[in-house]
Every structure is written in structure tokens, then in C-alpha cells.
């Protein structure tokens, strides 16, 4: 049986700013984001998430918005997937 592939991206929509935030892992394991304004047909330029650690190759990324900041959860590079240790990064640059 094949191992399920992780989802190395997450999307969150912030109603207040009417923007969607796409977070993803690059080939060199950095956490990046693109922003798309509601009604726009294109995504903005990609940016590093400055406070993030590198993301493990087989980690999923999850994002949630608490009304002020976007919270990102993933397994950091070097950690054992399934080991119970998640990285929690807060993206305050909205």
C-alpha cells in the first residue's frame, strides 16, 4: 500500500481584509505565502514567512485565522513526523 502524500499547502480567507492567503513549502523547505485580494484574478508576489522554521518534506501545513493573526501548524524540518511535535508560527503581516 502506498503512503498518502501530505498537503504542503494551506489557504485561509480573511473576511476583514477580503484577502486569501496561500501558504506553501518550497523545494528548499522554506514556508512562503502569496496573497490574493477578493475580485482579483491574480495572486500577488510570493513572500517568505519571516518567523517560520523550515518545513519537513513529509509535513502537511494547516492555517487558521483568529481575528487578528494567521496561525500556521506544521512539522519542522528535522523533527520526526508523527512524533507529536508541531511547529506553531504566527503570521502577523496581514
PDB file of C-alpha atoms in Angstrom:
ATOM      1  CA  UNK A   1       0.000   0.000   0.000  1.00  0.00           C
ATOM      2  CA  UNK A   2       1.330   3.442  -0.930  1.00  0.00           C
ATOM      3  CA  UNK A   3       1.846   6.118   1.684  1.00  0.00           C
ATOM      4  CA  UNK A   4      -0.535   9.083   1.378  1.00  0.00           C
ATOM      5  CA  UNK A   5       1.156  12.253   0.191  1.00  0.00           C
ATOM      6  CA  UNK A   6       0.984  15.246   2.535  1.00  0.00           C
ATOM      7  CA  UNK A   7      -0.564  18.530   1.532  1.00  0.00           C
ATOM      8  CA  UNK A   8       2.327  21.010   1.597  1.00  0.00           C
ATOM      9  CA  UNK A   9      -0.008  23.993   1.326  1.00  0.00           C
ATOM     10  CA  UNK A  10      -2.827  25.729   3.168  1.00  0.00           C
ATOM     11  CA  UNK A  11      -5.242  28.526   2.286  1.00  0.00           C
ATOM     12  CA  UNK A  12      -7.092  30.849   4.630  1.00  0.00           C
ATOM     13  CA  UNK A  13      -9.560  33.647   3.764  1.00  0.00           C
ATOM     14  CA  UNK A  14      -9.649  36.765   5.960  1.00  0.00           C
ATOM     15  CA  UNK A  15     -13.077  38.371   5.709  1.00  0.00           C
ATOM     16  CA  UNK A  16     -11.945  41.680   7.281  1.00  0.00           C
ATOM     17  CA  UNK A  17      -9.385  42.380   4.540  1.00  0.00           C
ATOM     18  CA  UNK A  18     -11.184  40.367   1.832  1.00  0.00           C
ATOM     19  CA  UNK A  19      -7.955  38.550   1.003  1.00  0.00           C
ATOM     20  CA  UNK A  20      -6.963  34.910   0.609  1.00  0.00           C
ATOM     21  CA  UNK A  21      -3.582  33.783   1.929  1.00  0.00           C
ATOM     22  CA  UNK A  22      -1.886  30.764   0.330  1.00  0.00           C
ATOM     23  CA  UNK A  23       0.945  29.168   2.328  1.00  0.00           C
ATOM     24  CA  UNK A  24       3.210  26.511   0.835  1.00  0.00           C
ATOM     25  CA  UNK A  25       6.557  24.742   1.233  1.00  0.00           C
ATOM     26  CA  UNK A  26       9.225  25.384  -1.383  1.00  0.00           C
ATOM     27  CA  UNK A  27      11.673  22.761  -2.669  1.00  0.00           C
ATOM     28  CA  UNK A  28      14.263  24.159  -0.236  1.00  0.00           C
ATOM     29  CA  UNK A  29      11.749  23.707   2.650  1.00  0.00           C
ATOM     30  CA  UNK A  30      11.014  27.392   3.304  1.00  0.00           C
ATOM     31  CA  UNK A  31       7.478  28.486   4.178  1.00  0.00           C
ATOM     32  CA  UNK A  32       6.233  31.038   1.663  1.00  0.00           C
ATOM     33  CA  UNK A  33       2.963  32.828   1.013  1.00  0.00           C
ATOM     34  CA  UNK A  34       1.044  34.610  -1.735  1.00  0.00           C
ATOM     35  CA  UNK A  35      -1.914  36.907  -1.192  1.00  0.00           C
ATOM     36  CA  UNK A  36      -4.924  37.402  -3.454  1.00  0.00           C
ATOM     37  CA  UNK A  37      -7.418  40.213  -2.996  1.00  0.00           C
ATOM     38  CA  UNK A  38     -11.091  39.385  -3.446  1.00  0.00           C
ATOM     39  CA  UNK A  39     -12.151  40.078  -7.031  1.00  0.00           C
ATOM     40  CA  UNK A  40      -8.588  39.877  -8.352  1.00  0.00           C
ATOM     41  CA  UNK A  41      -7.702  37.256 -10.955  1.00  0.00           C
ATOM     42  CA  UNK A  42      -4.012  37.029  -9.996  1.00  0.00           C
ATOM     43  CA  UNK A  43      -2.077  36.137  -6.871  1.00  0.00           C
ATOM     44  CA  UNK A  44       0.468  38.621  -5.531  1.00  0.00           C
ATOM     45  CA  UNK A  45       4.217  38.078  -5.385  1.00  0.00           C
ATOM     46  CA  UNK A  46       5.481  35.255  -3.202  1.00  0.00           C
ATOM     47  CA  UNK A  47       6.998  36.199   0.157  1.00  0.00           C
ATOM     48  CA  UNK A  48       8.836  34.360   2.917  1.00  0.00           C
ATOM     49  CA  UNK A  49       7.019  33.914   6.210  1.00  0.00           C
ATOM     50  CA  UNK A  50       9.724  35.590   8.286  1.00  0.00           C
ATOM     51  CA  UNK A  51       9.102  33.867  11.617  1.00  0.00           C
ATOM     52  CA  UNK A  52       8.819  30.328  10.212  1.00  0.00           C
ATOM     53  CA  UNK A  53      11.211  27.412  10.552  1.00  0.00           C
ATOM     54  CA  UNK A  54      11.875  25.147   7.583  1.00  0.00           C
ATOM     55  CA  UNK A  55       9.089  22.644   6.871  1.00  0.00           C
ATOM     56  CA  UNK A  56       9.734  18.886   6.824  1.00  0.00           C
ATOM     57  CA  UNK A  57       9.418  17.166   3.432  1.00  0.00           C
ATOM     58  CA  UNK A  58       6.510  14.991   4.519  1.00  0.00           C
ATOM     59  CA  UNK A  59       4.644  17.578   6.605  1.00  0.00           C
ATOM     60  CA  UNK A  60       1.223  18.952   5.938  1.00  0.00           C
ATOM     61  CA  UNK A  61       0.539  22.649   6.582  1.00  0.00           C
ATOM     62  CA  UNK A  62      -2.596  23.884   8.335  1.00  0.00           C
ATOM     63  CA  UNK A  63      -3.673  27.523   8.690  1.00  0.00           C
ATOM     64  CA  UNK A  64      -6.361  29.200  10.759  1.00  0.00           C
ATOM     65  CA  UNK A  65      -7.315  32.835  11.411  1.00  0.00           C
ATOM     66  CA  UNK A  66      -8.201  34.026  14.949  1.00  0.00           C
ATOM     67  CA  UNK A  67      -9.479  37.508  14.082  1.00  0.00           C
ATOM     68  CA  UNK A  68      -6.038  39.141  14.381  1.00  0.00           C
ATOM     69  CA  UNK A  69      -3.370  36.786  13.023  1.00  0.00           C
ATOM     70  CA  UNK A  70      -2.995  33.678  10.914  1.00  0.00           C
ATOM     71  CA  UNK A  71      -1.682  30.661  12.818  1.00  0.00           C
ATOM     72  CA  UNK A  72       0.281  28.026  10.894  1.00  0.00           C
ATOM     73  CA  UNK A  73       0.931  24.478  12.092  1.00  0.00           C
ATOM     74  CA  UNK A  74       3.374  22.001  10.541  1.00  0.00           C
ATOM     75  CA  UNK A  75       6.233  19.638  11.372  1.00  0.00           C
ATOM     76  CA  UNK A  76       9.579  21.446  11.226  1.00  0.00           C
ATOM     77  CA  UNK A  77      12.471  20.050   9.214  1.00  0.00           C
ATOM     78  CA  UNK A  78      14.484  17.657  11.350  1.00  0.00           C
ATOM     79  CA  UNK A  79      11.523  16.573  13.503  1.00  0.00           C
ATOM     80  CA  UNK A  80      10.003  13.101  13.247  1.00  0.00           C
ATOM     81  CA  UNK A  81       6.571  13.135  11.567  1.00  0.00           C
ATOM     82  CA  UNK A  82       4.035  11.549  13.872  1.00  0.00           C
ATOM     83  CA  UNK A  83       6.279  12.337  16.824  1.00  0.00           C
ATOM     84  CA  UNK A  84       3.684  14.674  18.289  1.00  0.00           C
ATOM     85  CA  UNK A  85       5.742  17.867  17.955  1.00  0.00           C
ATOM     86  CA  UNK A  86       4.219  20.569  15.770  1.00  0.00           C
ATOM     87  CA  UNK A  87       5.686  23.932  14.899  1.00  0.00           C
ATOM     88  CA  UNK A  88       3.353  26.885  15.556  1.00  0.00           C
ATOM     89  CA  UNK A  89       4.124  30.037  13.583  1.00  0.00           C
ATOM     90  CA  UNK A  90       2.059  33.226  13.749  1.00  0.00           C
ATOM     91  CA  UNK A  91       1.913  35.354  10.601  1.00  0.00           C
ATOM     92  CA  UNK A  92       1.251  38.883  11.825  1.00  0.00           C
ATOM     93  CA  UNK A  93       1.900  40.504   8.456  1.00  0.00           C
ATOM     94  CA  UNK A  94      -1.611  40.622   7.020  1.00  0.00           C
TER      95      UNK A  94
END
